[in-house]
PDB file of C-alpha atoms in Angstrom:
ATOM      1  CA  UNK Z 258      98.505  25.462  -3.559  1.00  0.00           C
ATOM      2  CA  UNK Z 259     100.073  21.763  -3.720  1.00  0.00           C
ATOM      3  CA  UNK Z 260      98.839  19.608  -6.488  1.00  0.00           C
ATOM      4  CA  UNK Z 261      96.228  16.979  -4.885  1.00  0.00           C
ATOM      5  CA  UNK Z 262      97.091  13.235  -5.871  1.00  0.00           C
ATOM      6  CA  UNK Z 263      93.862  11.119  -4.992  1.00  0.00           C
ATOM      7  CA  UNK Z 264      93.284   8.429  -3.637  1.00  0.00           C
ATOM      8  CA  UNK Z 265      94.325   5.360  -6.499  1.00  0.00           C
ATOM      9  CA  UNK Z 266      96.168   8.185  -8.538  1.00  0.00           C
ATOM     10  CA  UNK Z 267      99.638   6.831  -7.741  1.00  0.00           C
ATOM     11  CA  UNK Z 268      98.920   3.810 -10.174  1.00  0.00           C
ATOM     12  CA  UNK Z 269      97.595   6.175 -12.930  1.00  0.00           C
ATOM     13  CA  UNK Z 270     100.558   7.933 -12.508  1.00  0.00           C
ATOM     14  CA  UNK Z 271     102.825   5.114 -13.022  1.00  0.00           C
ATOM     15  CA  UNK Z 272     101.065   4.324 -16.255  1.00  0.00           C
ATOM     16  CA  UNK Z 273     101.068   7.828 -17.605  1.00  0.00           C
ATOM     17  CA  UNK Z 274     105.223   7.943 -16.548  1.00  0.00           C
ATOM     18  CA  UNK Z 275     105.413   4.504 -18.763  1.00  0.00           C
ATOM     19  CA  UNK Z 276     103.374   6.141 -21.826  1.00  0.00           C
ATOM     20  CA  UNK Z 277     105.759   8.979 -21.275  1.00  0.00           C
ATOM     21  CA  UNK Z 278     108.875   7.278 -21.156  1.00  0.00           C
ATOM     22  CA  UNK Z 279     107.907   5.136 -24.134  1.00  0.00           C
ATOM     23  CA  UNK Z 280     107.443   9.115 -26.173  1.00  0.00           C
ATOM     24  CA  UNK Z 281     110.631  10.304 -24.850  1.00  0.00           C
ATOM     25  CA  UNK Z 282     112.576   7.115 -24.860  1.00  0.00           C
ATOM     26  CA  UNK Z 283     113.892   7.220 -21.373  1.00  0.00           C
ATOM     27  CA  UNK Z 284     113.308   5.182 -17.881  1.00  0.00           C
ATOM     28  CA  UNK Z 285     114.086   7.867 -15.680  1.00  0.00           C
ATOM     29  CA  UNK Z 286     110.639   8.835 -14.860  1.00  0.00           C
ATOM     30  CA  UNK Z 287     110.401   5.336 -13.142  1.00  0.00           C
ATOM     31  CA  UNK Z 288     111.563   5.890 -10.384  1.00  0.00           C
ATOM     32  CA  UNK Z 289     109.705   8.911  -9.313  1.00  0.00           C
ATOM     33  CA  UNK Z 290     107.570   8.933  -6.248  1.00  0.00           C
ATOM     34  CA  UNK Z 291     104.296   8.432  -7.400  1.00  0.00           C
ATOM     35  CA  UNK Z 292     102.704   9.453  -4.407  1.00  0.00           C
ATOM     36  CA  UNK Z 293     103.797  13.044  -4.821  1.00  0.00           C
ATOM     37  CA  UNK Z 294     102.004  16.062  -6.008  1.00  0.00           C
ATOM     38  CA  UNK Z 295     105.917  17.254  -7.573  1.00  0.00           C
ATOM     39  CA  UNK Z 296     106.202  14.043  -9.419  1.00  0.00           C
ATOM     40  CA  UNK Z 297     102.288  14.693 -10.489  1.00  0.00           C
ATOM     41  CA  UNK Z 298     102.804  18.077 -12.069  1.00  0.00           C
ATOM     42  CA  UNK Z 299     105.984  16.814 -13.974  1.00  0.00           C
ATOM     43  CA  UNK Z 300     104.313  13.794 -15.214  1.00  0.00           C
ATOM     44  CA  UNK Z 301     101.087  16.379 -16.524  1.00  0.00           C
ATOM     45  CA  UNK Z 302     103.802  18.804 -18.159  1.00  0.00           C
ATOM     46  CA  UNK Z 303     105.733  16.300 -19.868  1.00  0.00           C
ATOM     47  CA  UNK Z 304     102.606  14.883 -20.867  1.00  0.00           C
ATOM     48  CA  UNK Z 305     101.283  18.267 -21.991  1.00  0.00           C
ATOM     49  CA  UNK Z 306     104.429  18.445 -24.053  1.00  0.00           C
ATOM     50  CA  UNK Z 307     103.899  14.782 -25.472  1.00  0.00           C
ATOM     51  CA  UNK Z 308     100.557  15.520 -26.148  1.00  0.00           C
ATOM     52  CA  UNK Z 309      99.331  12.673 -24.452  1.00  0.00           C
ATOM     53  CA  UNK Z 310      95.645  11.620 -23.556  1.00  0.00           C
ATOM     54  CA  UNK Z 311      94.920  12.092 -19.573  1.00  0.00           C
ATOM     55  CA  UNK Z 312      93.741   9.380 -18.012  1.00  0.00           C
ATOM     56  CA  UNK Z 313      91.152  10.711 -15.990  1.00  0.00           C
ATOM     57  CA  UNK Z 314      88.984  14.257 -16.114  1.00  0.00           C
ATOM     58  CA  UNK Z 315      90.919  15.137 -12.767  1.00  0.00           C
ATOM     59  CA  UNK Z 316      93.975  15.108 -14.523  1.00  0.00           C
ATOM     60  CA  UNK Z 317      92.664  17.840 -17.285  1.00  0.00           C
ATOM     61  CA  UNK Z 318      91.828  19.994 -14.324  1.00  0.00           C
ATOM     62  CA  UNK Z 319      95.084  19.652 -12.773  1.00  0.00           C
ATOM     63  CA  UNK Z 320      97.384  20.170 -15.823  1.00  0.00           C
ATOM     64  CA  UNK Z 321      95.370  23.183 -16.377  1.00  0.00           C
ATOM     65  CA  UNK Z 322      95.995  24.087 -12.882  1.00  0.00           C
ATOM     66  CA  UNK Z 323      99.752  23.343 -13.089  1.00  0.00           C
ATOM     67  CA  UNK Z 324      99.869  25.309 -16.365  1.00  0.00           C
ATOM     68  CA  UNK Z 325      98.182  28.624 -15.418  1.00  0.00           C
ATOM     69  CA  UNK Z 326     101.135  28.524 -12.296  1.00  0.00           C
ATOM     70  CA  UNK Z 327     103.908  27.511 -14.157  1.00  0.00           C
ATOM     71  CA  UNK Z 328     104.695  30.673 -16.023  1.00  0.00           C
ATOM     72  CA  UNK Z 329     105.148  32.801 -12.918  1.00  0.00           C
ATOM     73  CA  UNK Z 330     107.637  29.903 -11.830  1.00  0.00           C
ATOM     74  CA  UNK Z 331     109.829  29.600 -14.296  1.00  0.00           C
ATOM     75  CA  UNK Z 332     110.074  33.575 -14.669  1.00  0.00           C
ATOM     76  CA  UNK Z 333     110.841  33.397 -10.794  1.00  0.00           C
ATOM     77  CA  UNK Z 334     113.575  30.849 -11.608  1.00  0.00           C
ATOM     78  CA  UNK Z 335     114.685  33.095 -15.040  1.00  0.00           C
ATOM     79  CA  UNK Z 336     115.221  36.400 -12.582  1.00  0.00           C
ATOM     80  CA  UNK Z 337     117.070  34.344  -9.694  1.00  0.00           C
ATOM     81  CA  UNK Z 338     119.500  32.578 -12.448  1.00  0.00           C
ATOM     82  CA  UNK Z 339     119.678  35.980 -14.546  1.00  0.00           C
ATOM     83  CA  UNK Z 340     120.792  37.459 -11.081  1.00  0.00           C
ATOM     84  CA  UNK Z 341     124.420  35.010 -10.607  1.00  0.00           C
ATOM     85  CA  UNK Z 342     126.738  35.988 -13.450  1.00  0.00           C
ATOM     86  CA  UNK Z 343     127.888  33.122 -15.506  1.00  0.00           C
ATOM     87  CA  UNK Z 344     124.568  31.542 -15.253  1.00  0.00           C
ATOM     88  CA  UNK Z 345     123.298  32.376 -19.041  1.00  0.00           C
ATOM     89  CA  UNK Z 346     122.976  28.750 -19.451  1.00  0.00           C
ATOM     90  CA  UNK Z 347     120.383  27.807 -16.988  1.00  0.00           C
ATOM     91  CA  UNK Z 348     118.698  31.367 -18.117  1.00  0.00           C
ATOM     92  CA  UNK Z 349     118.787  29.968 -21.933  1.00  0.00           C
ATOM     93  CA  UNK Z 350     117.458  26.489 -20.524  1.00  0.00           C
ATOM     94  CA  UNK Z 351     114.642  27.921 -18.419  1.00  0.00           C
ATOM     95  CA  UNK Z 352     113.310  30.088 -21.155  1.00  0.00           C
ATOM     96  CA  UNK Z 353     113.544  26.662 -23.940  1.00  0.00           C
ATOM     97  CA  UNK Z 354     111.294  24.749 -21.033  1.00  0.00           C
ATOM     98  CA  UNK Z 355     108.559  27.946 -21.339  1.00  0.00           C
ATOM     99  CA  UNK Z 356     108.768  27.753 -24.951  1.00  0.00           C
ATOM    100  CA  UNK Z 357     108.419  23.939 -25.023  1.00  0.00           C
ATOM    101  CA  UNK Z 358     105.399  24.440 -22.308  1.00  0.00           C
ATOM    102  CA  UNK Z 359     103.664  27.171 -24.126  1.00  0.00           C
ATOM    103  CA  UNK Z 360     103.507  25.460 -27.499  1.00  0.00           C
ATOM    104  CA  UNK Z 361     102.765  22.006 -25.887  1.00  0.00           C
ATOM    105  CA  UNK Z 362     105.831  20.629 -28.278  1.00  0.00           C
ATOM    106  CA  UNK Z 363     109.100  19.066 -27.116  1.00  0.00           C
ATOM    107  CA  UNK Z 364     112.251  21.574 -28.447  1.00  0.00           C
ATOM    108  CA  UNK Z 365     113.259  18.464 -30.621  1.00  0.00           C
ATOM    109  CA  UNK Z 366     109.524  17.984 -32.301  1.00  0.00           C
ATOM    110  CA  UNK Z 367     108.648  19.781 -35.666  1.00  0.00           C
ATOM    111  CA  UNK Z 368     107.574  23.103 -35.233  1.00  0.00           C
ATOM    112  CA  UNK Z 369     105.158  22.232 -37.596  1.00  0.00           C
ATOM    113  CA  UNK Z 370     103.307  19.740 -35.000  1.00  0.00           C
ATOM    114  CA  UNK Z 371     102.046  23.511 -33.621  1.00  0.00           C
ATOM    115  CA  UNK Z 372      99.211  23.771 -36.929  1.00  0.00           C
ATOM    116  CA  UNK Z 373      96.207  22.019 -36.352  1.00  0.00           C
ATOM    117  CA  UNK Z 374      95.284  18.654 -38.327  1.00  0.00           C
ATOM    118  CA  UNK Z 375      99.328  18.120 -38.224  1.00  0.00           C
ATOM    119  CA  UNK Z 376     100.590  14.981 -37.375  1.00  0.00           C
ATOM    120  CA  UNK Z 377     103.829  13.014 -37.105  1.00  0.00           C
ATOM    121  CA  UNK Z 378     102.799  11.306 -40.164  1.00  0.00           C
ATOM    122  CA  UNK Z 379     102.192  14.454 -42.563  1.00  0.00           C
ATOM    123  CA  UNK Z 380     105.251  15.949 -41.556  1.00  0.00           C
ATOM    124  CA  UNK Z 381     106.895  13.441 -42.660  1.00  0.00           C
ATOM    125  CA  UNK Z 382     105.143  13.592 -46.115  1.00  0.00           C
ATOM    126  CA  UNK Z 383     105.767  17.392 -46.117  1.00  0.00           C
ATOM    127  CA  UNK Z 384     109.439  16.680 -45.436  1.00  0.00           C
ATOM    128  CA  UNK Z 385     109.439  14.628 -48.770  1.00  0.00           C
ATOM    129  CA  UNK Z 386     108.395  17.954 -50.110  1.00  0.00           C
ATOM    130  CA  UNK Z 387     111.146  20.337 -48.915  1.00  0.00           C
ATOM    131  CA  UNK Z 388     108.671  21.264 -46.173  1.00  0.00           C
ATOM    132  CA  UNK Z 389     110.259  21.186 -42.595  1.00  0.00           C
ATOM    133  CA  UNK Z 390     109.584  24.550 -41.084  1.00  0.00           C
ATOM    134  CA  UNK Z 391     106.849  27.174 -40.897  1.00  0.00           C
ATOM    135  CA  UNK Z 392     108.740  29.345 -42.840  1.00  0.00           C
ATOM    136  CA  UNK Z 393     108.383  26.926 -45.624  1.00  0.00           C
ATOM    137  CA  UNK Z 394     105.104  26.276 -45.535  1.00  0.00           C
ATOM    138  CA  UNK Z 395     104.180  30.478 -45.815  1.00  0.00           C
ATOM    139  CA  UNK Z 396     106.884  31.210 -48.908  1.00  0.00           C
ATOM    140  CA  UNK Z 397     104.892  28.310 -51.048  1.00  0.00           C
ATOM    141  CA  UNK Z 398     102.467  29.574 -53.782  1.00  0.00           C
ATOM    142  CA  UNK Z 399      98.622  29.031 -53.179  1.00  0.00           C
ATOM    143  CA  UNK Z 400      97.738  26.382 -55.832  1.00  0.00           C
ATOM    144  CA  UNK Z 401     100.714  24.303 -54.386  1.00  0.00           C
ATOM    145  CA  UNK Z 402      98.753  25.226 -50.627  1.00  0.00           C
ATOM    146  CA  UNK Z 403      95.938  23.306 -51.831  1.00  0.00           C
ATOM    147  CA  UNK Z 404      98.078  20.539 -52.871  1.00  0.00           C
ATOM    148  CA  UNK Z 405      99.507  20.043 -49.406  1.00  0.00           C
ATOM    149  CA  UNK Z 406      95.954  20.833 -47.297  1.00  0.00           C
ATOM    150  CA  UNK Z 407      94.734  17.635 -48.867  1.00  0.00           C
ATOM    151  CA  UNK Z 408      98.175  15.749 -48.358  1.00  0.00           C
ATOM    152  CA  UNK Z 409      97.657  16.840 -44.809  1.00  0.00           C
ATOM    153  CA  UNK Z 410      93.984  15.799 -44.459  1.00  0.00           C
ATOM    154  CA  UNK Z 411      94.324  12.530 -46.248  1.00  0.00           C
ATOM    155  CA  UNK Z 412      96.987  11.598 -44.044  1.00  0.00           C
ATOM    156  CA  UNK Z 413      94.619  12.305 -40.649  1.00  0.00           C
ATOM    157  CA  UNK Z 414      92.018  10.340 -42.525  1.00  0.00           C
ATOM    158  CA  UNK Z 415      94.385   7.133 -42.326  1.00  0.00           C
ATOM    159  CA  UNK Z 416      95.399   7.977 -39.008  1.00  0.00           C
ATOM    160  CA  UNK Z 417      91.661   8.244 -37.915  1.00  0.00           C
ATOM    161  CA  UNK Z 418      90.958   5.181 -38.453  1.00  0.00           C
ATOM    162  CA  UNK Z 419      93.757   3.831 -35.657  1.00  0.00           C
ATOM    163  CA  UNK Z 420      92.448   6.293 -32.863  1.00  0.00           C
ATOM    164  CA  UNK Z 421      90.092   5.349 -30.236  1.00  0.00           C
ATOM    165  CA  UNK Z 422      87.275   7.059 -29.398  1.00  0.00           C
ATOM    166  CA  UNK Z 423      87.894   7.504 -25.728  1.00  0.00           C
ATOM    167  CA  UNK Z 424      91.477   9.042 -26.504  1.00  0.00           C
ATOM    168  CA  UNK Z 425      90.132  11.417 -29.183  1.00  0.00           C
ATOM    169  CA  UNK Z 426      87.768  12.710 -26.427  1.00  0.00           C
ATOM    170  CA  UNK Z 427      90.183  13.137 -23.720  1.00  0.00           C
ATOM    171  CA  UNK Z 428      92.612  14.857 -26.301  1.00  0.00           C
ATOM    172  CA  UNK Z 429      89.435  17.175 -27.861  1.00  0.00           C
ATOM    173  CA  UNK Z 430      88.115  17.579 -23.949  1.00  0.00           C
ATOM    174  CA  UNK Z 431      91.673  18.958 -22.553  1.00  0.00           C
ATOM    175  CA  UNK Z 432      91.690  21.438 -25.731  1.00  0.00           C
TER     176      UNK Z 432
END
């Protein structure tokens, strides 16, 4: 099934490659076509990965859409690369993209961006506390646990405060 850009979508699609090149810190998405569908379903993974609000309720649909078919792709990809010897590398990189779509994370972010209530801010508060992994986080002792649920929870209060209300509902309606 091909991806359907609408009618107007090319100019949300230029705005949601800006908001993702401003994340990523890179122009390259510029210069896609935003007319097409292929350019459309790389703009709604990469903003799936960002975590970026949608635009538009279409575009909820389709990332869902582009998500449910994506697995069977990239395992498509993984067997034809696993099939050339010498190709490991592409193998390797193909299987970090399905762990970066999966989790909705960039390889590079936190792994502790996956727990919900986390935010760029309280890991960096955790990091102040020897806390940078998951691992981490399990081998502390429960009265310390406490401690850092309410660092955690104060520091979404402060961050609540900044959020609109129309991207906290696109965010809690693509959940």
């Amino acid at each position: 099934d091909e991806l359907p850009v609408r009618h107007n979508e090319e100019m949300l699609n230029n705005e949601l490659a800006g908001d993702i090149a401003r994340t990523i810190e890179s122009d390259a998405l510029m210069s896609l076509d935003m007319s097409s569908p292929h350019s459309k379903a790389l703009l709604l993974v990469l903003a799936h990965c960002c975590r970026l609000p949608l635009p538009i309720s279409d575009y909820i649909n389709d990332t869902k859409s582009v998500l449910d078919q994506l697995p069977r792709v990239l395992n498509a990809c993984i067997d034809i690369a696993a099939e050339d010897e010498g190709r490991m590398d592409i193998v390797l990189t193909l299987m970090d993209i399905a762990k970066m779509v999966s989790q909705g994370l960039y390889l590079q972010n936190s792994e502790l961006e996956q727990l919900k209530g986390v935010n760029r801010e309280s890991i960096l508060l955790l990091k102040a506390r020897n806390i940078v992994c998951l691992s981490d986080l399990m081998n502390i002792i429960p009265q310390r646990m406490r401690e850092i649920e309410k660092l955690v929870a104060n520091s979404n209060t402060n961050n609540d405060s900044s959020v609109s209300n129309s991207s906290r509902n696109s965010i809690n309606s693509s959940s």
